[in-house]
Coordinates of C-alpha atoms and ligand atoms in Angstrom, one line a residue:
X22 CA 25.8 25.9 14.6
X23 CA 22.0 25.9 14.7
X24 CA 19.9 22.7 14.4
X25 CA 19.0 23.6 10.8
X26 CA 22.7 24.0 9.9
X27 CA 23.4 20.5 11.5
X28 CA 20.5 19.1 9.4
X29 CA 21.8 20.7 6.2
X30 CA 25.3 19.4 6.9
X31 CA 24.0 16.0 7.6
X32 CA 22.0 15.8 4.4
X33 CA 25.0 17.0 2.5
X34 CA 27.5 14.5 4.0
X35 CA 25.2 11.6 5.2
X36 CA 22.4 11.6 2.6
X37 CA 18.7 11.1 3.1
X38 CA 18.8 8.6 6.0
X39 CA 15.7 8.4 8.2
X40 CA 15.3 10.9 11.0
X41 CA 12.6 10.9 13.6
X42 CA 10.0 13.7 13.7
X43 CA 8.9 16.4 11.2
X44 CA 11.4 18.6 12.8
X45 CA 14.4 16.4 13.9
X46 CA 15.8 17.0 17.4
X47 CA 19.4 17.9 17.9
X48 CA 20.3 15.9 21.0
X49 CA 23.3 16.9 23.0
X50 CA 23.0 15.1 26.4
X51 CA 21.5 12.1 28.1
X52 CA 20.9 11.3 31.8
X53 CA 18.8 8.5 33.1
X54 CA 15.4 8.6 31.4
X55 CA 16.0 12.2 30.1
X56 CA 17.4 13.5 26.9
X57 CA 18.4 17.1 26.3
X58 CA 18.4 19.0 23.0
X59 CA 20.8 21.9 22.0
X60 CA 18.5 24.5 23.5
X61 CA 18.5 22.7 26.9
X62 CA 15.0 21.4 26.5
X63 CA 14.4 18.2 28.4
X64 CA 12.5 15.1 26.9
X65 CA 11.4 12.0 28.7
X66 CA 12.8 9.1 26.8
X67 CA 10.0 6.6 26.4
X68 CA 11.5 5.0 23.3
X69 CA 15.1 3.9 23.7
X70 CA 15.9 0.3 24.7
X71 CA 19.7 0.5 24.0
X72 CA 20.6 2.6 27.0
X73 CA 18.6 0.0 28.9
X74 CA 19.9 1.0 32.4
X75 CA 19.4 4.7 31.6
X76 CA 21.4 7.2 29.6
X77 CA 25.1 7.5 30.7
X78 CA 24.7 5.3 33.8
X79 CA 27.7 6.1 36.0
X80 CA 28.5 2.4 36.7
X81 CA 28.6 1.6 33.0
X82 CA 30.5 4.7 32.1
X83 CA 33.1 4.0 34.8
X84 CA 33.5 0.3 33.7
X85 CA 34.0 1.5 30.1
X86 CA 36.6 4.1 31.3
X87 CA 38.5 1.6 33.6
X88 CA 38.7 -1.2 31.0
X89 CA 39.6 1.2 28.1
X90 CA 42.5 2.5 30.3
X91 CA 43.7 -1.0 31.1
X92 CA 43.5 -3.3 28.1
X93 CA 41.4 -3.9 24.9
X94 CA 42.5 -6.6 22.5
X95 CA 40.8 -9.0 20.1
X96 CA 39.7 -12.5 21.1
X97 CA 42.8 -14.5 20.3
X98 CA 44.3 -13.9 23.7
X99 CA 42.9 -15.3 26.9
X100 CA 40.8 -12.9 28.9
X101 CA 39.2 -13.6 32.3
X102 CA 37.0 -10.6 31.8
X103 CA 35.5 -12.1 28.7
X104 CA 35.2 -15.6 30.1
X105 CA 33.6 -14.4 33.3
X106 CA 31.1 -12.4 31.4
X107 CA 30.3 -15.3 29.1
X108 CA 29.7 -17.6 32.0
X109 CA 27.5 -15.0 33.8
X110 CA 25.4 -14.4 30.7
X111 CA 24.9 -18.0 29.8
X112 CA 23.8 -18.8 33.4
X113 CA 20.9 -16.3 32.9
X114 CA 19.6 -18.2 29.9
X115 CA 17.3 -21.3 30.1
X116 CA 19.0 -24.7 30.2
X117 CA 19.6 -25.7 26.6
X118 CA 21.6 -22.6 25.9
X119 CA 25.1 -23.2 27.3
X120 CA 27.5 -21.3 25.2
X121 CA 28.1 -17.7 24.0
X122 CA 29.7 -16.1 21.0
X123 CA 30.0 -12.3 21.2
X124 CA 29.5 -10.1 18.1
X125 CA 29.2 -6.3 17.5
X126 CA 25.5 -5.8 16.6
X127 CA 22.1 -7.4 16.3
X128 CA 22.6 -7.9 12.6
X129 CA 25.8 -9.8 13.3
X130 CA 24.1 -11.9 15.9
X131 CA 21.4 -12.9 13.5
X132 CA 24.0 -13.6 10.7
X133 CA 25.9 -15.9 13.1
X134 CA 22.8 -17.5 14.4
X135 CA 21.8 -18.4 10.8
X136 CA 25.3 -19.8 10.2
X137 CA 25.1 -21.9 13.3
X138 CA 21.7 -23.3 12.3
X139 CA 22.7 -24.0 8.7
X140 CA 26.0 -25.5 9.6
X141 CA 24.5 -27.7 12.3
X142 CA 21.5 -29.0 10.2
X143 CA 23.4 -28.9 6.8
X144 CA 20.2 -27.1 5.6
X145 CA 19.6 -23.6 4.3
X146 CA 15.8 -23.1 4.4
X147 CA 14.6 -20.7 7.1
X148 CA 11.1 -19.8 8.1
X149 CA 10.5 -16.2 9.3
X150 CA 7.6 -13.9 9.8
X151 CA 6.0 -11.8 7.0
X152 CA 6.5 -8.4 8.8
X153 CA 9.9 -8.9 10.3
X154 CA 13.1 -7.0 10.6
X155 CA 16.3 -8.8 11.7
X156 CA 19.0 -6.5 10.5
X157 CA 20.8 -4.5 7.8
X158 CA 23.1 -7.0 6.1
X159 CA 22.2 -8.5 2.7
X160 CA 21.1 -11.9 4.2
X161 CA 19.1 -10.4 7.1
X162 CA 17.5 -7.7 5.1
X163 CA 16.3 -10.3 2.6
X164 CA 13.8 -11.5 5.3
X165 CA 12.2 -8.0 5.2
X166 CA 12.3 -7.0 1.5
X167 CA 13.4 -10.2 -0.4
X168 CA 14.4 -11.9 -2.5
X169 CA 12.8 -14.4 -0.2
X170 CA 13.2 -17.6 -2.3
X171 CA 14.7 -20.1 -2.3
X172 CA 16.1 -19.9 1.3
X173 CA 13.4 -18.0 3.1
X174 CA 9.7 -18.7 3.5
X175 CA 7.6 -16.1 5.3
X176 CA 4.6 -17.0 7.4
X177 CA 1.9 -14.7 8.7
X178 CA 2.8 -13.6 12.2
X179 CA 0.3 -14.8 14.8
X180 CA -2.2 -12.1 15.8
X181 CA -5.4 -12.5 17.8
X182 CA -6.5 -8.8 17.3
X183 CA -6.3 -8.8 13.5
X184 CA -6.6 -12.5 12.9
X185 CA -5.9 -14.2 9.6
X186 CA -9.4 -15.6 9.7
X187 CA -12.4 -14.2 11.6
X188 CA -14.6 -16.0 14.1
X189 CA -12.2 -18.8 15.1
X190 CA -11.6 -19.9 18.7
X191 CA -8.1 -19.1 20.0
X192 CA -7.2 -22.8 19.5
X193 CA -8.5 -22.9 15.9
X194 CA -6.7 -19.6 15.1
X195 CA -3.5 -21.0 16.6
X196 CA -3.9 -24.1 14.3
X197 CA -4.6 -21.8 11.3
X198 CA -1.3 -20.0 11.9
X199 CA 0.5 -23.3 12.5
X200 CA -0.7 -24.6 9.1
X201 CA 1.5 -21.9 7.5
X202 CA 4.5 -23.4 9.2
X203 CA 3.6 -26.8 8.0
X204 CA 3.1 -25.6 4.5
X205 CA 6.5 -23.8 4.6
X206 CA 8.3 -26.9 5.8
X207 CA 6.5 -28.9 3.0
X208 CA 7.3 -26.3 0.4
X209 CA 11.1 -26.4 1.2
X210 CA 10.9 -30.2 0.8
X211 CA 9.0 -29.9 -2.5
X212 CA 11.6 -27.5 -3.8
X213 CA 14.6 -29.5 -2.7
X214 CA 15.7 -26.9 -0.2
X215 CA 17.0 -28.7 2.9
X216 CA 15.4 -27.2 6.0
X217 CA 17.5 -25.4 8.7
X218 CA 15.0 -23.9 11.0
X219 CA 12.8 -21.0 12.1
X220 CA 13.8 -17.5 13.1
X221 CA 11.3 -15.4 15.0
X222 CA 11.6 -12.4 17.3
X223 CA 10.4 -14.0 20.5
X224 CA 7.7 -11.4 21.1
X225 CA 7.2 -10.2 17.4
X226 CA 8.4 -6.7 18.4
X227 CA 8.6 -5.2 14.9
X228 CA 5.4 -6.9 13.9
X229 CA 3.6 -4.8 16.6
X230 CA 3.7 -6.9 19.7
X231 CA 0.7 -9.0 18.7
X232 CA -1.3 -11.1 21.1
X233 CA -0.2 -14.6 20.2
X234 CA -2.7 -17.4 20.4
X235 CA -1.9 -19.6 23.5
X236 CA 0.6 -22.4 22.8
X237 CA 1.6 -21.1 19.3
X238 CA 5.3 -20.9 20.0
X239 CA 5.7 -24.3 21.6
X240 CA 3.7 -25.9 18.8
X241 CA 5.6 -24.1 16.1
X242 CA 8.9 -25.1 17.7
X243 CA 7.8 -28.7 17.8
X244 CA 6.9 -28.7 14.1
X245 CA 10.3 -27.2 13.3
X246 CA 12.2 -29.7 15.4
X247 CA 10.2 -32.7 14.2
X248 CA 11.2 -31.6 10.7
X249 CA 14.9 -31.6 11.6
X250 CA 15.2 -27.8 12.0
X251 CA 16.4 -25.6 14.9
X252 CA 14.6 -22.8 16.7
X253 CA 16.2 -19.4 16.7
X254 CA 14.7 -16.6 18.7
X255 CA 15.8 -13.0 18.1
X256 CA 16.2 -11.4 21.5
X257 CA 17.7 -8.2 20.1
X258 CA 14.7 -6.2 21.3
X259 CA 13.1 -8.6 23.8
X260 CA 16.1 -9.5 25.8
X261 CA 17.7 -8.2 29.1
X262 CA 14.5 -7.9 31.2
X263 CA 12.6 -5.7 28.7
X264 CA 9.5 -7.9 29.1
X265 CA 9.8 -8.3 32.9
X266 CA 11.4 -11.7 32.3
X267 CA 15.1 -12.0 31.3
X268 CA 14.2 -13.2 27.8
X269 CA 11.2 -12.8 25.6
X270 CA 11.1 -16.5 25.0
X271 CA 10.3 -16.9 28.7
X272 CA 7.1 -14.9 28.1
X273 CA 6.2 -17.4 25.4
X274 CA 7.3 -20.4 27.6
X275 CA 9.5 -21.8 24.8
X276 CA 13.2 -22.0 25.0
X277 CA 15.1 -21.8 21.7
X278 CA 18.1 -23.8 20.4
X279 CA 19.8 -20.5 19.6
X280 CA 19.2 -16.9 20.9
X281 CA 20.5 -13.8 19.2
X282 CA 21.1 -10.7 21.4
X283 CA 22.1 -7.1 20.8
X284 CA 20.9 -3.6 21.5
X285 CA 20.7 -3.4 25.3
X286 CA 23.6 -5.8 25.8
X287 CA 26.3 -3.1 25.8
X288 CA 24.0 -0.1 26.6
X289 CA 25.2 1.5 23.4
X290 CA 28.7 0.2 23.2
X291 CA 28.5 -2.0 20.1
X292 CA 27.9 -5.5 21.6
X293 CA 25.8 -8.5 20.6
X294 CA 25.9 -12.2 21.3
X295 CA 24.6 -15.6 20.3
X296 CA 23.7 -18.1 23.0
X297 CA 23.4 -21.6 21.7
X298 CA 23.2 -25.3 22.6
X299 CA 26.7 -26.7 23.2
X300 CA 26.3 -29.4 20.5
X301 CA 25.3 -26.8 17.9
X302 CA 28.4 -24.7 18.7
X303 CA 30.7 -27.7 18.8
X304 CA 29.5 -28.9 15.4
X305 CA 29.9 -25.4 14.1
X306 CA 33.5 -25.1 15.1
X307 CA 34.2 -28.6 13.7
X308 CA 32.7 -27.7 10.3
X309 CA 33.4 -24.0 10.1
X310 CA 34.9 -21.1 12.2
X311 CA 34.3 -17.6 13.5
X312 CA 36.5 -14.6 14.2
X313 CA 35.2 -11.1 14.7
X314 CA 38.0 -8.5 15.3
X315 CA 36.0 -6.1 17.5
X316 CA 34.0 -8.8 19.3
X317 CA 34.6 -10.8 22.5
X318 CA 37.0 -8.0 23.6
X319 CA 37.7 -7.1 27.2
X320 CA 36.1 -3.7 26.7
X321 CA 32.8 -5.2 25.4
X322 CA 32.8 -7.7 28.2
X323 CA 33.5 -5.1 30.9
X324 CA 30.7 -2.8 29.7
X325 CA 28.2 -5.7 29.2
X326 CA 29.1 -7.0 32.6
X327 CA 28.4 -3.5 34.1
X328 CA 24.9 -3.6 32.4
X329 CA 24.2 -6.9 34.2
X330 CA 25.4 -5.4 37.5
X331 CA 23.0 -2.5 37.2
X332 CA 20.0 -4.7 36.2
X333 CA 20.7 -7.0 39.2
X334 CA 21.7 -4.4 41.9
X335 CA 18.8 -2.0 41.0
X336 CA 16.3 -4.9 40.8
X337 CA 15.2 -3.8 37.4
X338 CA 13.6 -7.0 36.4
X339 CA 10.9 -6.7 39.1
X340 CA 10.7 -2.9 38.6
X341 CA 10.0 -3.5 34.9
X342 CA 7.2 -5.9 35.7
X343 CA 5.6 -3.7 38.3
X344 CA 5.9 -0.4 36.5
X345 CA 5.0 -2.0 33.1
X346 CA 1.8 -3.5 34.5
X347 CA 0.9 -0.2 36.3
X348 CA 1.2 1.7 33.0
X349 CA -0.5 -1.0 30.9
X350 CA -3.5 -0.9 33.3
X351 CA -3.7 2.9 33.0
X352 CA -3.5 2.8 29.2
X353 CA -6.2 0.1 29.1
X354 CA -8.6 2.6 30.6
X355 CA -8.3 4.6 27.3
X356 CA -9.7 1.8 25.2
X357 CA -13.2 2.4 26.7
X358 CA -12.9 6.2 26.3
X359 CA -11.5 6.7 22.8
X360 CA -12.7 5.2 19.5
X361 CA -9.2 5.2 18.0
X362 CA -7.5 3.3 20.9
X363 CA -8.1 -0.1 19.6
X364 CA -6.0 -2.4 21.7
X365 CA -3.4 -2.2 24.5
X366 CA -0.7 -5.0 24.4
X367 CA 2.8 -5.8 25.5
X368 CA 4.9 -7.2 28.2
X369 CA 6.9 -5.4 30.9
X370 CA 8.1 -2.0 29.7
X371 CA 7.4 -2.8 26.1
X372 CA 3.8 -1.6 25.4
X373 CA 1.8 -1.1 22.3
X374 CA -1.2 1.0 21.6
X375 CA -3.0 -0.1 18.4
X376 CA -4.3 3.1 16.8
X377 CA -7.3 2.5 14.6
X378 CA -9.8 4.5 12.5
X379 CA -12.6 2.9 14.5
X380 CA -13.1 -0.1 16.9
X381 CA -15.5 -1.9 14.6
X382 CA -13.3 -2.2 11.6
X383 CA -9.9 -2.1 13.4
X384 CA -8.4 -0.5 10.4
X385 CA -4.9 0.6 11.2
X386 CA -4.5 4.4 11.3
X387 CA -0.9 5.2 10.6
X388 CA -1.3 8.9 10.1
X389 CA -3.2 9.2 13.4
X390 CA -0.5 7.3 15.2
X391 CA 2.1 9.6 13.7
X392 CA 0.1 12.6 14.9
X393 CA 0.2 11.4 18.5
X394 CA 4.0 10.8 18.2
X395 CA 4.5 14.4 17.0
X396 CA 2.1 15.9 19.6
X397 CA 3.9 14.0 22.4
X398 CA 7.3 15.1 21.1
X399 CA 6.1 18.8 21.3
X400 CA 5.0 18.1 24.9
X401 CA 8.5 16.7 25.7
X402 CA 7.8 12.9 25.6
X403 CA 9.5 10.6 23.0
X404 CA 7.8 7.5 21.6
X405 CA 7.4 6.1 18.1
X406 CA 5.0 4.4 15.7
X407 CA 5.9 0.9 14.5
X408 CA 4.4 -2.5 13.7
X409 CA 3.4 -4.2 10.5
X410 CA 1.1 -1.2 9.6
X411 CA 3.1 1.4 11.5
X412 CA 0.0 2.3 13.4
X413 CA 1.2 0.9 16.7
X414 CA 2.4 3.4 19.3
X415 CA 5.5 1.9 20.8
X416 CA 6.3 2.7 24.4
X417 CA 9.7 1.2 25.4
X418 CA 11.5 3.4 27.9
X419 CA 14.8 2.5 29.6
X420 CA 14.3 -0.1 32.3
X421 CA 14.9 2.4 35.1
X422 CA 11.6 4.0 34.3
X423 CA 9.7 4.2 37.6
X424 CA 6.1 4.7 38.7
X425 CA 6.4 8.5 38.8
X426 CA 7.8 8.5 35.2
X427 CA 4.9 6.2 34.2
X428 CA 2.3 8.5 35.8
X429 CA 3.8 11.6 34.2
X430 CA 4.0 9.9 30.8
X431 CA 0.4 8.7 31.1
X432 CA -0.9 12.2 31.8
X433 CA 0.9 13.5 28.8
X434 CA -0.3 10.6 26.7
X435 CA -3.9 10.9 27.7
X436 CA -3.8 14.6 26.8
X437 CA -2.3 13.9 23.4
X438 CA -5.0 11.3 22.7
X439 CA -7.8 13.5 23.8
X440 CA -6.5 16.3 21.6
X441 CA -6.1 14.0 18.6
X442 CA -8.9 11.5 18.8
X443 CA -12.4 12.3 17.5
Ligands
PLP61 C1 14.4 -7.6 16.2 C2 15.6 -7.0 15.7 N1 16.6 -7.8 15.3 C3 17.8 -7.4 14.8 C4 18.0 -6.0 14.6 C5 19.3 -5.5 14.1 O1 20.1 -5.0 15.1 P1 21.3 -3.9 14.7 O2 20.6 -2.7 14.2 O3 22.0 -3.7 16.0 O4 22.2 -4.6 13.7 C6 17.0 -5.1 15.0 C7 17.2 -3.7 14.8 O5 16.4 -2.9 14.9 C8 15.8 -5.6 15.5 O6 14.8 -4.8 15.8

């Protein structure tokens, strides 16, 4: 069956769902940082964060195989595999987070995090960012497309490169963004909607990895807690050493009351989790309950445990910091050279190149960004364009990406930029 036959069959049976690239790729195999299409062509994967320890890592595949051949049940039996994993993961979080509930996806993690926050506070009002994506369920998707009211109030995400107001100092800009949080809290009160808390991606990944004014997260968290709310951070993209720290909230120096995890947690085996303060979970189980048939299973725990093994034994946290900084520094050299390379941002192996029409206006150039993505794909390198304006080139390879990979990618990227930029 040719790729065009697969595409036609997909359209017939699966509808018009989004596919990457003008000519979608028919992938058949993955190995480490490499993906292979049906013709045997090899691509360097500089995009996927789910296979965080590399595609088909033998330790993860073996753990999955062993546990699937031994036992897989739901969570209403005792399982040492699950308890051991839960203790191990919780110990990797900052202090206030002392419990874990496992779920099957990032969406489910956010849904449960919202339930915990709302049950604990007896409120319903949630503050989120105005360019966010937290999942595909009715409630989570509302934060992206609405209806926002009455339970959601969206605030401008903090951004020093394309600030809400020009010519402000970093501190004044921070205060300007914080005012929106204060207004949102006040508007919940004015409308009689009891406040439950704030939900942000800890590094504003889908917003385009903006540079956040110093102290914003801590000050926002204080405003929220002072108003009786809880702080939820979405770690679905930022977690598991992506940023060079275990959690994105550590980049921001601000621990949440609840953290939602997903994507890399099971390296592609559907696994997510919610880490929370013990008093929040205790209150939740007194007032409500939770059961998820496919979650907190021995198979999930065995696979997720193997992911932690690899991150630790292969020292991926420090590798991510080192390789990420090396690549970021190289990318930064392009800002001087090319009018359309507006800004380089990011943390660890999650880097963003803000593609603009020109440096003076900083106008987002989505089409130009897409052209780079297509050009790189033709050369055998996979990235994407994302962010609030979809003009941000997103580089987010598996954590095993090493310096040689980074150098090879940079050469290809520089070529694509010089062929595309004016
Ligand atoms: C920040 C963030 N949160 C939550 C989700 C939802 O995760 P899932 O697709 O596993 O349900 C996504 C998915 O892209 C995401 O980017």
